[in-house]
Amino acid sequence: MKAVVLTGIRQMKLTEVPDPVLTSEQDVKIKLSTIGVCGSDIHYYAEGNIGSQVVEYPFTVGHECSGIIVEVGKDVNNVKVGDLVVVDPSVHCGTCDQCLAGRPHTCRNNKFLGCPGQLEGCLSEFIVMPSYTCIPVSDQLNAMQAALIEPLSIGVYAVKLAQMQHKESSTAILGAGPIGLSILMKLLADGVPNIGMIEPLDYRLDRAEEIGASWLVNPNRDDVEAAVKKQEELLMDIVFEASGDQQAVDNAIKILKPGGKLVLVGIPPDAQYVFNMDLMRRKELTIINVRRQNHCVEDAIDLVVSGKVQVSKMVTHEFNLEETPVAFDVVEGYKFGAIKAMINL
Ligand SMILES: [Zn+2]
Ligand SMILES: [Zn+2]
């Protein structure tokens, strides 16, 4: 089959590799339909690692995908050949303390699609996965919507972890990339009013406004704290950080009110943030870390099926598998108004 492999920093090529085969009677083989290019894929492409997870070349990335089931093991009964499926990229053991505590996303033996040292990714024609990772959506979603369920589920999970006490909470999001927009869409679907978006790229602010953000701040032009005060004199109850940027974290701490919550979703490039402890302590801020998602895939599917979320609004570019290197270059360079690029097979 064809697969796109990373061969070095900012180097990738389309190549021929053996088809993956079922390794258990619970496995299914999936012919990929649509694959999303994720910010984490871009980190592996441009930097060769995320924190301690280092790429050993050649390696295939990609974890946001939908596809058609083409083969099933004898013990598979949740999907059948021909089904269009959403693929949850997380494979867990089911027996460790984390799995038993209902936390498969932090499974001690977690294997994640397209994560170095774990599983080869989905930027290829076929993958094999345990059938429990597949949710059939044939008559409910198209292939692109189905591939966007993974990033949307992270937004759904971030909002769930924030445990908003009431809809009138003042809320802002830092970063209008695919995850920031997913958080925005989930908050809007929940009926949260007056959501602010803070983002340095004007074309991304425009997209956030189209989707439904009530007020916009560009930190390259405006003093963020002053601009937020104009919107909400008493500042924010909840701030979602979805950029992985130190300056955004600094701003988040400034614009939270005492007792506020900072939800960290973005991945910082060098695994470290500095927090202003004077402000954090005086305001008694709560920090919530988000690790991918836990049990939010079905919720994300429901939001799209019901029409409450139009998830494809985050998509700006579409490519075919051969054009994957172009897609990565466009996304990494924020070229041509890129937010979310999809690869169609
Ligand atoms: Zn992703
Ligand atoms: Zn486990």
CSV table of C-alpha atoms and ligand atoms in Angstrom, one decimal:
chain,number,residue,atom,x,y,z
A,1,MET,CA,0.0,0.0,0.0
A,2,LYS,CA,1.0,3.7,-0.2
A,3,ALA,CA,2.1,5.4,2.9
A,4,VAL,CA,3.5,8.8,3.7
A,5,VAL,CA,6.7,8.5,5.9
A,6,LEU,CA,8.7,11.2,7.6
A,7,THR,CA,12.4,10.7,6.7
A,8,GLY,CA,13.9,13.7,8.5
A,9,ILE,CA,13.1,17.2,9.8
A,10,ARG,CA,10.6,18.7,7.3
A,11,GLN,CA,11.2,15.7,5.0
A,12,MET,CA,8.5,13.3,4.0
A,13,LYS,CA,7.8,11.1,1.0
A,14,LEU,CA,5.1,8.9,-0.4
A,15,THR,CA,6.3,5.3,-0.5
A,16,GLU,CA,5.2,1.7,-0.9
A,17,VAL,CA,5.0,-0.4,2.4
A,18,PRO,CA,3.5,-3.8,3.2
A,19,ASP,CA,-0.3,-3.8,4.0
A,20,PRO,CA,-0.9,-4.1,7.8
A,21,VAL,CA,-2.5,-7.4,8.8
A,22,LEU,CA,-5.0,-8.3,11.6
A,23,THR,CA,-3.1,-9.5,14.7
A,24,SER,CA,-6.1,-10.7,16.7
A,25,GLU,CA,-9.7,-11.8,16.1
A,26,GLN,CA,-10.8,-8.4,17.6
A,27,ASP,CA,-9.0,-6.4,14.9
A,28,VAL,CA,-10.4,-4.7,11.9
A,29,LYS,CA,-8.7,-3.4,8.7
A,30,ILE,CA,-9.7,0.1,7.7
A,31,LYS,CA,-9.3,1.7,4.2
A,32,LEU,CA,-8.7,5.3,5.1
A,33,SER,CA,-11.1,7.9,3.6
A,34,THR,CA,-10.1,11.3,5.1
A,35,ILE,CA,-7.2,12.2,7.4
A,36,GLY,CA,-6.8,15.5,9.3
A,37,VAL,CA,-3.4,17.2,9.7
A,38,CYS,CA,-3.0,17.9,13.4
A,39,GLY,CA,-0.8,20.4,15.2
A,40,SER,CA,1.0,17.5,16.9
A,41,ASP,CA,1.7,15.9,13.5
A,42,ILE,CA,3.3,19.3,12.6
A,43,HIS,CA,5.5,19.2,15.7
A,44,TYR,CA,6.8,15.7,14.7
A,45,TYR,CA,7.3,17.0,11.1
A,46,ALA,CA,9.1,20.2,11.9
A,47,GLU,CA,10.9,19.4,15.2
A,48,GLY,CA,11.1,15.6,15.2
A,49,ASN,CA,9.6,15.3,18.7
A,50,ILE,CA,7.0,16.4,21.2
A,51,GLY,CA,8.8,16.5,24.6
A,52,SER,CA,10.1,13.0,25.3
A,53,GLN,CA,8.4,11.4,22.3
A,54,VAL,CA,11.0,11.4,19.6
A,55,VAL,CA,10.6,10.2,16.0
A,56,GLU,CA,12.8,7.4,14.7
A,57,TYR,CA,12.8,7.6,10.9
A,58,PRO,CA,11.2,6.4,8.8
A,59,PHE,CA,7.8,6.9,10.6
A,60,THR,CA,4.3,7.6,9.5
A,61,VAL,CA,2.3,10.2,11.5
A,62,GLY,CA,-1.5,11.0,11.5
A,63,HIS,CA,-4.2,10.1,14.0
A,64,GLU,CA,-7.3,12.0,13.0
A,65,CYS,CA,-9.1,9.8,10.5
A,66,SER,CA,-12.2,8.1,9.1
A,67,GLY,CA,-12.4,5.1,6.8
A,68,ILE,CA,-14.3,2.1,5.5
A,69,ILE,CA,-14.0,-1.3,7.2
A,70,VAL,CA,-12.7,-3.8,4.7
A,71,GLU,CA,-11.9,-6.8,6.9
A,72,VAL,CA,-13.0,-7.9,10.4
A,73,GLY,CA,-11.7,-10.6,12.8
A,74,LYS,CA,-13.9,-13.4,13.9
A,75,ASP,CA,-14.8,-11.9,17.2
A,76,VAL,CA,-15.8,-8.4,15.9
A,77,ASN,CA,-19.5,-7.5,16.3
A,78,ASN,CA,-19.7,-3.7,16.6
A,79,VAL,CA,-18.8,-3.0,13.0
A,80,LYS,CA,-19.0,-4.8,9.6
A,81,VAL,CA,-17.4,-4.6,6.3
A,82,GLY,CA,-18.5,-1.5,4.4
A,83,ASP,CA,-19.2,0.6,7.4
A,84,LEU,CA,-17.8,4.2,7.5
A,85,VAL,CA,-16.2,4.6,10.9
A,86,VAL,CA,-14.8,7.3,13.2
A,87,VAL,CA,-11.5,6.0,14.5
A,88,ASP,CA,-10.6,6.8,18.1
A,89,PRO,CA,-6.7,6.7,17.8
A,90,SER,CA,-6.1,5.6,21.4
A,91,VAL,CA,-5.5,1.9,22.1
A,92,HIS,CA,-5.5,1.0,25.8
A,93,CYS,CA,-4.8,-2.2,27.8
A,94,GLY,CA,-8.1,-2.4,29.8
A,95,THR,CA,-6.3,-3.9,32.8
A,96,CYS,CA,-4.0,-1.2,34.4
A,97,ASP,CA,-5.0,1.0,37.3
A,98,GLN,CA,-5.8,3.9,34.9
A,99,CYS,CA,-8.0,1.8,32.7
A,100,LEU,CA,-9.8,0.3,35.7
A,101,ALA,CA,-10.3,3.8,37.1
A,102,GLY,CA,-12.1,4.9,33.9
A,103,ARG,CA,-9.1,6.8,32.5
A,104,PRO,CA,-8.1,4.8,29.4
A,105,HIS,CA,-6.6,8.0,27.9
A,106,THR,CA,-3.8,7.9,30.6
A,107,CYS,CA,-3.5,4.0,30.3
A,108,ARG,CA,0.0,2.9,31.5
A,109,ASN,CA,0.3,0.9,28.2
A,110,ASN,CA,-1.4,3.4,26.0
A,111,LYS,CA,-0.6,3.1,22.3
A,112,PHE,CA,-1.7,6.1,20.1
A,113,LEU,CA,-2.0,6.1,16.4
A,114,GLY,CA,0.9,8.1,14.8
A,115,CYS,CA,2.8,8.5,18.1
A,116,PRO,CA,6.5,7.7,17.8
A,117,GLY,CA,7.4,4.3,19.4
A,118,GLN,CA,3.7,3.4,19.7
A,119,LEU,CA,1.8,2.9,16.5
A,120,GLU,CA,2.5,3.8,12.9
A,121,GLY,CA,0.0,6.6,11.9
A,122,CYS,CA,-2.8,6.7,9.5
A,123,LEU,CA,-1.3,8.7,6.6
A,124,SER,CA,-1.5,5.6,4.4
A,125,GLU,CA,-4.1,3.6,2.5
A,126,PHE,CA,-4.9,1.1,5.3
A,127,ILE,CA,-4.6,0.7,9.1
A,128,VAL,CA,-5.4,-2.1,11.4
A,129,MET,CA,-7.0,-1.3,14.8
A,130,PRO,CA,-8.9,-3.1,17.6
A,131,SER,CA,-12.6,-2.9,16.7
A,132,TYR,CA,-13.5,-1.0,19.9
A,133,THR,CA,-11.7,2.1,18.5
A,134,CYS,CA,-14.2,2.2,15.6
A,135,ILE,CA,-17.6,3.8,15.8
A,136,PRO,CA,-19.9,3.2,12.7
A,137,VAL,CA,-21.4,6.4,11.3
A,138,SER,CA,-22.4,5.4,7.8
A,139,ASP,CA,-25.7,7.2,7.5
A,140,GLN,CA,-24.9,10.0,9.9
A,141,LEU,CA,-21.7,11.7,8.9
A,142,ASN,CA,-19.7,12.2,5.8
A,143,ALA,CA,-16.0,11.1,5.7
A,144,MET,CA,-14.7,14.6,6.5
A,145,GLN,CA,-17.0,15.2,9.4
A,146,ALA,CA,-16.1,11.7,10.7
A,147,ALA,CA,-12.3,12.6,10.5
A,148,LEU,CA,-13.0,15.8,12.4
A,149,ILE,CA,-14.6,14.0,15.4
A,150,GLU,CA,-11.1,13.5,17.1
A,151,PRO,CA,-10.2,17.2,17.4
A,152,LEU,CA,-13.8,18.1,18.2
A,153,SER,CA,-13.7,15.5,21.0
A,154,ILE,CA,-10.7,17.3,22.6
A,155,GLY,CA,-12.7,20.5,22.7
A,156,VAL,CA,-15.7,18.7,24.2
A,157,TYR,CA,-13.4,17.2,26.8
A,158,ALA,CA,-11.7,20.5,27.7
A,159,VAL,CA,-15.1,22.1,28.3
A,160,LYS,CA,-16.2,19.1,30.4
A,161,LEU,CA,-13.1,19.3,32.6
A,162,ALA,CA,-13.7,23.1,33.1
A,163,GLN,CA,-16.9,22.1,35.0
A,164,MET,CA,-18.6,25.5,34.3
A,165,GLN,CA,-21.0,26.3,37.1
A,166,HIS,CA,-23.4,28.3,35.0
A,167,LYS,CA,-23.7,29.3,31.4
A,168,GLU,CA,-23.2,33.0,32.3
A,169,SER,CA,-19.6,32.4,33.3
A,170,SER,CA,-17.3,34.8,31.4
A,171,THR,CA,-15.2,32.8,29.0
A,172,ALA,CA,-12.3,33.4,26.7
A,173,ILE,CA,-10.2,31.2,24.4
A,174,LEU,CA,-6.6,31.8,23.5
A,175,GLY,CA,-5.8,30.5,20.1
A,176,ALA,CA,-8.2,30.0,17.2
A,177,GLY,CA,-6.6,26.9,15.7
A,178,PRO,CA,-8.6,23.7,15.2
A,179,ILE,CA,-8.7,23.0,19.0
A,180,GLY,CA,-9.6,26.5,20.0
A,181,LEU,CA,-12.4,26.5,17.4
A,182,SER,CA,-13.5,23.1,18.7
A,183,ILE,CA,-13.8,24.5,22.2
A,184,LEU,CA,-15.7,27.5,20.8
A,185,MET,CA,-18.1,25.3,18.9
A,186,LYS,CA,-18.8,23.1,22.0
A,187,LEU,CA,-19.4,26.2,24.2
A,188,LEU,CA,-21.8,27.7,21.6
A,189,ALA,CA,-23.6,24.3,21.4
A,190,ASP,CA,-24.0,24.5,25.2
A,191,GLY,CA,-25.6,28.0,24.9
A,192,VAL,CA,-22.7,29.8,26.5
A,193,PRO,CA,-23.0,33.5,25.6
A,194,ASN,CA,-20.3,36.2,25.0
A,195,ILE,CA,-17.3,34.0,24.3
A,196,GLY,CA,-14.1,36.0,23.6
A,197,MET,CA,-11.3,34.8,21.2
A,198,ILE,CA,-7.8,36.1,21.6
A,199,GLU,CA,-5.5,35.3,18.6
A,200,PRO,CA,-2.7,37.0,16.8
A,201,LEU,CA,-3.7,36.0,13.2
A,202,ASP,CA,-6.5,38.1,11.9
A,203,TYR,CA,-7.7,35.5,9.4
A,204,ARG,CA,-8.2,33.1,12.3
A,205,LEU,CA,-10.1,35.8,14.3
A,206,ASP,CA,-12.3,36.2,11.3
A,207,ARG,CA,-13.1,32.5,11.3
A,208,ALA,CA,-13.8,32.5,15.0
A,209,GLU,CA,-16.2,35.4,14.5
A,210,GLU,CA,-18.0,33.6,11.6
A,211,ILE,CA,-18.4,30.6,13.9
A,212,GLY,CA,-19.8,32.7,16.7
A,213,ALA,CA,-17.2,34.3,19.0
A,214,SER,CA,-18.7,37.5,20.5
A,215,TRP,CA,-15.6,39.6,20.8
A,216,LEU,CA,-12.1,39.4,19.4
A,217,VAL,CA,-8.7,40.5,20.6
A,218,ASN,CA,-5.5,40.6,18.6
A,219,PRO,CA,-2.5,40.6,21.1
A,220,ASN,CA,-0.2,42.0,18.4
A,221,ARG,CA,-2.4,45.2,18.3
A,222,ASP,CA,-4.1,45.5,21.6
A,223,ASP,CA,-3.1,45.3,25.3
A,224,VAL,CA,-5.0,42.1,26.1
A,225,GLU,CA,-5.8,42.9,29.7
A,226,ALA,CA,-7.2,46.3,28.8
A,227,ALA,CA,-9.2,44.9,25.9
A,228,VAL,CA,-10.7,42.1,28.0
A,229,LYS,CA,-11.6,44.6,30.8
A,230,LYS,CA,-13.6,46.6,28.2
A,231,GLN,CA,-15.7,43.5,27.6
A,232,GLU,CA,-15.9,42.2,31.1
A,233,GLU,CA,-15.0,44.7,33.9
A,234,LEU,CA,-14.5,41.9,36.4
A,235,LEU,CA,-12.5,39.7,34.0
A,236,MET,CA,-12.8,36.0,33.1
A,237,ASP,CA,-14.2,33.1,35.1
A,238,ILE,CA,-12.7,30.5,32.6
A,239,VAL,CA,-9.9,30.8,30.1
A,240,PHE,CA,-9.0,28.0,27.7
A,241,GLU,CA,-5.4,28.1,26.5
A,242,ALA,CA,-5.3,26.4,23.1
A,243,SER,CA,-2.1,27.8,21.5
A,244,GLY,CA,0.8,26.3,23.5
A,245,ASP,CA,2.4,29.8,23.7
A,246,GLN,CA,4.1,31.3,26.8
A,247,GLN,CA,2.7,34.8,26.1
A,248,ALA,CA,-0.8,33.4,25.9
A,249,VAL,CA,-0.3,31.8,29.3
A,250,ASP,CA,1.0,35.1,30.7
A,251,ASN,CA,-2.1,36.8,29.3
A,252,ALA,CA,-4.5,34.1,30.6
A,253,ILE,CA,-3.2,34.6,34.1
A,254,LYS,CA,-3.7,38.4,33.8
A,255,ILE,CA,-7.3,38.2,32.4
A,256,LEU,CA,-8.6,35.6,34.9
A,257,LYS,CA,-10.6,36.9,37.9
A,258,PRO,CA,-9.8,35.7,41.4
A,259,GLY,CA,-11.0,32.1,41.8
A,260,GLY,CA,-10.9,31.7,38.0
A,261,LYS,CA,-9.8,28.6,36.1
A,262,LEU,CA,-7.1,28.2,33.4
A,263,VAL,CA,-7.7,25.2,31.2
A,264,LEU,CA,-4.4,24.2,29.5
A,265,VAL,CA,-5.0,22.4,26.2
A,266,GLY,CA,-2.2,23.7,23.9
A,267,ILE,CA,1.2,21.9,23.7
A,268,PRO,CA,4.2,24.2,24.4
A,269,PRO,CA,7.0,23.5,21.9
A,270,ASP,CA,9.7,23.1,24.6
A,271,ALA,CA,7.6,21.3,27.3
A,272,GLN,CA,8.0,24.2,29.8
A,273,TYR,CA,5.9,27.2,30.9
A,274,VAL,CA,6.7,29.9,33.4
A,275,PHE,CA,3.8,31.0,35.6
A,276,ASN,CA,3.6,34.3,37.5
A,277,MET,CA,3.1,32.7,40.9
A,278,ASP,CA,2.5,36.1,42.5
A,279,LEU,CA,-0.6,36.6,40.4
A,280,MET,CA,-1.7,32.9,40.4
A,281,ARG,CA,-1.5,32.8,44.2
A,282,ARG,CA,-3.1,36.1,44.9
A,283,LYS,CA,-6.0,35.3,42.6
A,284,GLU,CA,-6.1,31.6,43.8
A,285,LEU,CA,-6.3,30.4,40.2
A,286,THR,CA,-7.0,26.8,39.4
A,287,ILE,CA,-5.1,25.1,36.6
A,288,ILE,CA,-6.7,22.2,34.7
A,289,ASN,CA,-4.6,20.1,32.4
A,290,VAL,CA,-6.2,18.3,29.4
A,291,ARG,CA,-4.7,15.1,28.1
A,292,ARG,CA,-6.4,14.4,24.7
A,293,GLN,CA,-9.9,13.2,25.5
A,294,ASN,CA,-11.7,10.7,27.7
A,295,HIS,CA,-15.1,9.2,26.7
A,296,CYS,CA,-16.1,12.3,24.6
A,297,VAL,CA,-16.1,10.7,21.1
A,298,GLU,CA,-19.8,9.8,21.3
A,299,ASP,CA,-20.7,13.3,22.5
A,300,ALA,CA,-18.7,14.9,19.7
A,301,ILE,CA,-20.5,12.6,17.1
A,302,ASP,CA,-23.9,13.6,18.6
A,303,LEU,CA,-23.1,17.3,18.4
A,304,VAL,CA,-22.4,17.0,14.6
A,305,VAL,CA,-25.2,14.6,13.8
A,306,SER,CA,-27.7,16.9,15.6
A,307,GLY,CA,-26.4,19.9,13.6
A,308,LYS,CA,-25.5,21.8,16.8
A,309,VAL,CA,-21.9,21.9,15.6
A,310,GLN,CA,-20.9,22.4,11.9
A,311,VAL,CA,-17.4,20.9,12.4
A,312,SER,CA,-16.3,21.4,8.8
A,313,LYS,CA,-16.3,25.1,9.4
A,314,MET,CA,-12.7,24.8,10.7
A,315,VAL,CA,-11.5,23.3,7.4
A,316,THR,CA,-9.6,25.6,5.1
A,317,HIS,CA,-7.7,23.2,2.7
A,318,GLU,CA,-8.1,19.8,1.1
A,319,PHE,CA,-5.4,17.7,-0.5
A,320,ASN,CA,-4.9,14.2,-1.8
A,321,LEU,CA,-2.4,11.7,-0.3
A,322,GLU,CA,0.3,12.5,-2.9
A,323,GLU,CA,0.1,16.2,-1.9
A,324,THR,CA,0.6,15.5,1.9
A,325,PRO,CA,4.1,17.2,1.9
A,326,VAL,CA,2.4,20.4,0.5
A,327,ALA,CA,-0.3,20.1,3.1
A,328,PHE,CA,2.3,20.0,6.0
A,329,ASP,CA,4.2,22.9,4.5
A,330,VAL,CA,1.0,25.0,4.2
A,331,VAL,CA,-0.1,24.2,7.8
A,332,GLU,CA,3.3,24.6,9.4
A,333,GLY,CA,3.8,28.0,7.7
A,334,TYR,CA,0.3,29.3,8.3
A,335,LYS,CA,0.2,29.8,4.5
A,336,PHE,CA,-2.9,30.8,2.5
A,337,GLY,CA,-5.1,31.3,5.6
A,338,ALA,CA,-4.5,27.7,6.8
A,339,ILE,CA,-6.4,26.5,9.8
A,340,LYS,CA,-7.3,22.9,9.2
A,341,ALA,CA,-6.0,20.8,6.2
A,342,MET,CA,-7.6,17.5,5.3
A,343,ILE,CA,-6.1,14.7,3.2
A,344,ASN,CA,-8.7,12.8,1.1
A,345,LEU,CA,-7.9,9.4,-0.3
B,1,ZN,ZN,-4.9,15.7,16.7
B,2,ZN,ZN,-4.5,0.5,30.7
